[in-house]
DNA sequence: CGGTAGTTTGAACTACGTCAAGGGTCGTGG
DNA sequence: CCACGACCCTTGACGTAGTTCAAACTACCG
């Protein structure tokens, strides 16, 4: 059998609560929303945000909490999920630095729709949604970017619905691995490593399967030489093969 | 057994291609996006739209077509769907007058993501997306409304993902009927009638099931006295019962 | 009325979930 | 640095919701 290796996943473990002013400005410049704005504008916008730090595993907010703010990830990874009555979690999205989460809307929906959990220790820039809306009103170009981002997420959600409705667990898992590799992948000696701690449970929660099914499929992929895996990590060695499976 | 009745669904069959100027203005005023704008502004916006008419069953555009315009439904019903390689369709949304479809985005994604089909004969107001974006830039309040609408659709898509991942076909169908009744329901002698032609196939495409499963579940609901059905129509007689089933 | 398209129902099959036991990996504390 | 316990992962056996295939039935339209 293949001898498993120690986890190759390297997570940047900046102390939470530490985003230097320089880092903040760099982050805000690199966020798609604000890219292209003049420096002074971004410096002004920077004043409206405040920092928040969370430890790995910490819950940032829970679905149903009163929705007050929007957050932009400066460092770390956040997962967005929903709990179900039967105890199964649904992992809706996995976010990286530069992406936002929280609420965008007016008081219309005053509760968070889903739960946000820090997968690693994270540093985030938070802003009250009233202030964020004032930014949108002041800079229409930012509004356009935000609209594009949300439209993109809607398209992604529709693709997920399509997969859940028409594909097998194997196809969905293959497609999910490819998507994750595309977003989080890094070249590594064992292959294209998905740079985030990723358990079978989480993979199951992303694909609408059970952990057991995820494990079986992953084992098969490994036997077929498509991937390398270990505890909490997966690396893709044959993305073309996976792509064929995913159809 | 219950004697089935002739379809009670009444579809307003305005001739396509006929939206009087009065109707156009009324529609534009009632669209959530533009609600609250001064009359002159709406009159100006009206100039940017042009009318399009389609017959029942007609395909408005297909996923992959170059995406040029955005449309607002003035009259009729439109379904948004995706075709899959295995031949199964996924019905993503069912739209009524005042709702939009088409593209919002800049050239980023220059193809329609899904297919739009007229369920009834429809009259729509179309606008090139460049012109729509100029409206958004001119009226930031409209941008906010559009953003809210898209956010709402994203939340709805996430709810669908949750249902597909964690509920049985029976629960999903019950939930879908309730949602449809909420959007399209009208009081009728047989119960709360879903005012649109709705086949078992379409219900299956909305719930990620097969037409056979949809038919079996619907038959059971009828036996349990929850609904009344016929060819292409469903009326809810016990919404509380359905709600309990849907959890 | 006769045909077409939507619907119902049955019977066999299968992907996946469930339950349960065992094995590997990691971190922690002695 | 080794050993223990916790957590994650794997694998098997079995049950079942839902699909598939196929045939009969029925509402509606010309």
PDB file of N, CA and C in Angstrom, chain A residues 121-155:
ATOM      1  N   UNK A 121      -6.746  30.279  11.379  1.00  0.00           N
ATOM      2  CA  UNK A 121      -6.837  31.559  12.086  1.00  0.00           C
ATOM      3  C   UNK A 121      -6.942  32.624  11.006  1.00  0.00           C
ATOM      4  N   UNK A 122      -7.795  33.583  11.201  1.00  0.00           N
ATOM      5  CA  UNK A 122      -8.016  34.572  10.148  1.00  0.00           C
ATOM      6  C   UNK A 122      -7.952  35.989  10.679  1.00  0.00           C
ATOM      7  N   UNK A 123      -7.699  36.881   9.743  1.00  0.00           N
ATOM      8  CA  UNK A 123      -7.798  38.311  10.009  1.00  0.00           C
ATOM      9  C   UNK A 123      -8.772  38.863   8.981  1.00  0.00           C
ATOM     10  N   UNK A 124      -9.781  39.563   9.442  1.00  0.00           N
ATOM     11  CA  UNK A 124     -10.798  40.091   8.538  1.00  0.00           C
ATOM     12  C   UNK A 124     -11.005  41.573   8.774  1.00  0.00           C
ATOM     13  N   UNK A 125     -11.430  42.258   7.715  1.00  0.00           N
ATOM     14  CA  UNK A 125     -11.784  43.665   7.837  1.00  0.00           C
ATOM     15  C   UNK A 125     -13.300  43.759   7.809  1.00  0.00           C
ATOM     16  N   UNK A 126     -13.864  44.314   8.866  1.00  0.00           N
ATOM     17  CA  UNK A 126     -15.318  44.358   8.990  1.00  0.00           C
ATOM     18  C   UNK A 126     -15.833  45.776   8.831  1.00  0.00           C
ATOM     19  N   UNK A 127     -17.067  45.866   8.322  1.00  0.00           N
ATOM     20  CA  UNK A 127     -17.694  47.179   8.152  1.00  0.00           C
ATOM     21  C   UNK A 127     -19.194  47.028   8.359  1.00  0.00           C
ATOM     22  N   UNK A 128     -19.802  47.996   9.018  1.00  0.00           N
ATOM     23  CA  UNK A 128     -21.255  47.949   9.177  1.00  0.00           C
ATOM     24  C   UNK A 128     -21.890  48.122   7.798  1.00  0.00           C
ATOM     25  N   UNK A 129     -22.994  47.408   7.573  1.00  0.00           N
ATOM     26  CA  UNK A 129     -23.513  47.436   6.207  1.00  0.00           C
ATOM     27  C   UNK A 129     -24.025  48.805   5.801  1.00  0.00           C
ATOM     28  N   UNK A 130     -24.449  49.633   6.762  1.00  0.00           N
ATOM     29  CA  UNK A 130     -24.878  50.987   6.380  1.00  0.00           C
ATOM     30  C   UNK A 130     -23.690  51.749   5.778  1.00  0.00           C
ATOM     31  N   UNK A 131     -22.532  51.593   6.405  1.00  0.00           N
ATOM     32  CA  UNK A 131     -21.356  52.291   5.892  1.00  0.00           C
ATOM     33  C   UNK A 131     -20.951  51.730   4.534  1.00  0.00           C
ATOM     34  N   UNK A 132     -21.091  50.407   4.401  1.00  0.00           N
ATOM     35  CA  UNK A 132     -20.724  49.822   3.110  1.00  0.00           C
ATOM     36  C   UNK A 132     -21.647  50.348   2.022  1.00  0.00           C
ATOM     37  N   UNK A 133     -22.908  50.465   2.341  1.00  0.00           N
ATOM     38  CA  UNK A 133     -23.841  50.999   1.349  1.00  0.00           C
ATOM     39  C   UNK A 133     -23.523  52.451   1.003  1.00  0.00           C
ATOM     40  N   UNK A 134     -23.037  53.172   1.970  1.00  0.00           N
ATOM     41  CA  UNK A 134     -22.671  54.555   1.650  1.00  0.00           C
ATOM     42  C   UNK A 134     -21.479  54.569   0.688  1.00  0.00           C
ATOM     43  N   UNK A 135     -20.585  53.604   0.820  1.00  0.00           N
ATOM     44  CA  UNK A 135     -19.478  53.500  -0.139  1.00  0.00           C
ATOM     45  C   UNK A 135     -20.037  53.203  -1.526  1.00  0.00           C
ATOM     46  N   UNK A 136     -20.995  52.276  -1.574  1.00  0.00           N
ATOM     47  CA  UNK A 136     -21.577  51.904  -2.869  1.00  0.00           C
ATOM     48  C   UNK A 136     -22.245  53.092  -3.527  1.00  0.00           C
ATOM     49  N   UNK A 137     -22.921  53.909  -2.720  1.00  0.00           N
ATOM     50  CA  UNK A 137     -23.607  55.069  -3.291  1.00  0.00           C
ATOM     51  C   UNK A 137     -22.606  56.104  -3.767  1.00  0.00           C
ATOM     52  N   UNK A 138     -21.476  56.195  -3.072  1.00  0.00           N
ATOM     53  CA  UNK A 138     -20.477  57.187  -3.436  1.00  0.00           C
ATOM     54  C   UNK A 138     -19.670  56.762  -4.660  1.00  0.00           C
ATOM     55  N   UNK A 139     -19.394  55.470  -4.757  1.00  0.00           N
ATOM     56  CA  UNK A 139     -18.585  54.969  -5.877  1.00  0.00           C
ATOM     57  C   UNK A 139     -19.376  53.941  -6.693  1.00  0.00           C
ATOM     58  N   UNK A 140     -20.099  54.398  -7.678  1.00  0.00           N
ATOM     59  CA  UNK A 140     -20.931  53.474  -8.481  1.00  0.00           C
ATOM     60  C   UNK A 140     -20.098  52.360  -9.111  1.00  0.00           C
ATOM     61  N   UNK A 141     -18.828  52.641  -9.409  1.00  0.00           N
ATOM     62  CA  UNK A 141     -17.999  51.599 -10.021  1.00  0.00           C
ATOM     63  C   UNK A 141     -17.842  50.414  -9.069  1.00  0.00           C
ATOM     64  N   UNK A 142     -17.787  50.724  -7.768  1.00  0.00           N
ATOM     65  CA  UNK A 142     -17.685  49.657  -6.777  1.00  0.00           C
ATOM     66  C   UNK A 142     -18.970  48.821  -6.796  1.00  0.00           C
ATOM     67  N   UNK A 143     -20.104  49.502  -6.893  1.00  0.00           N
ATOM     68  CA  UNK A 143     -21.388  48.799  -6.988  1.00  0.00           C
ATOM     69  C   UNK A 143     -21.384  47.775  -8.119  1.00  0.00           C
ATOM     70  N   UNK A 144     -20.850  48.201  -9.255  1.00  0.00           N
ATOM     71  CA  UNK A 144     -20.821  47.310 -10.428  1.00  0.00           C
ATOM     72  C   UNK A 144     -20.007  46.062 -10.118  1.00  0.00           C
ATOM     73  N   UNK A 145     -18.864  46.271  -9.478  1.00  0.00           N
ATOM     74  CA  UNK A 145     -17.996  45.142  -9.134  1.00  0.00           C
ATOM     75  C   UNK A 145     -18.690  44.188  -8.156  1.00  0.00           C
ATOM     76  N   UNK A 146     -19.343  44.792  -7.185  1.00  0.00           N
ATOM     77  CA  UNK A 146     -20.039  43.964  -6.196  1.00  0.00           C
ATOM     78  C   UNK A 146     -21.140  43.168  -6.892  1.00  0.00           C
ATOM     79  N   UNK A 147     -21.855  43.848  -7.768  1.00  0.00           N
ATOM     80  CA  UNK A 147     -22.920  43.172  -8.503  1.00  0.00           C
ATOM     81  C   UNK A 147     -22.357  42.018  -9.328  1.00  0.00           C
ATOM     82  N   UNK A 148     -21.224  42.248  -9.957  1.00  0.00           N
ATOM     83  CA  UNK A 148     -20.593  41.183 -10.742  1.00  0.00           C
ATOM     84  C   UNK A 148     -20.217  40.000  -9.852  1.00  0.00           C
ATOM     85  N   UNK A 149     -19.675  40.315  -8.681  1.00  0.00           N
ATOM     86  CA  UNK A 149     -19.267  39.250  -7.760  1.00  0.00           C
ATOM     87  C   UNK A 149     -20.469  38.410  -7.330  1.00  0.00           C
ATOM     88  N   UNK A 150     -21.531  39.095  -6.944  1.00  0.00           N
ATOM     89  CA  UNK A 150     -22.714  38.370  -6.480  1.00  0.00           C
ATOM     90  C   UNK A 150     -23.329  37.577  -7.632  1.00  0.00           C
ATOM     91  N   UNK A 151     -23.339  38.161  -8.838  1.00  0.00           N
ATOM     92  CA  UNK A 151     -23.845  37.425 -10.005  1.00  0.00           C
ATOM     93  C   UNK A 151     -23.023  36.170 -10.231  1.00  0.00           C
ATOM     94  N   UNK A 152     -21.723  36.296 -10.058  1.00  0.00           N
ATOM     95  CA  UNK A 152     -20.843  35.134 -10.228  1.00  0.00           C
ATOM     96  C   UNK A 152     -21.161  34.053  -9.215  1.00  0.00           C
ATOM     97  N   UNK A 153     -21.423  34.469  -7.990  1.00  0.00           N
ATOM     98  CA  UNK A 153     -21.775  33.477  -6.975  1.00  0.00           C
ATOM     99  C   UNK A 153     -23.111  32.812  -7.289  1.00  0.00           C
ATOM    100  N   UNK A 154     -24.030  33.607  -7.850  1.00  0.00           N
ATOM    101  CA  UNK A 154     -25.328  33.032  -8.222  1.00  0.00           C
ATOM    102  C   UNK A 154     -25.134  31.984  -9.309  1.00  0.00           C
ATOM    103  N   UNK A 155     -24.297  32.306 -10.290  1.00  0.00           N
ATOM    104  CA  UNK A 155     -24.039  31.345 -11.369  1.00  0.00           C
ATOM    105  C   UNK A 155     -23.407  30.082 -10.797  1.00  0.00           C
TER     106      UNK A 155
END
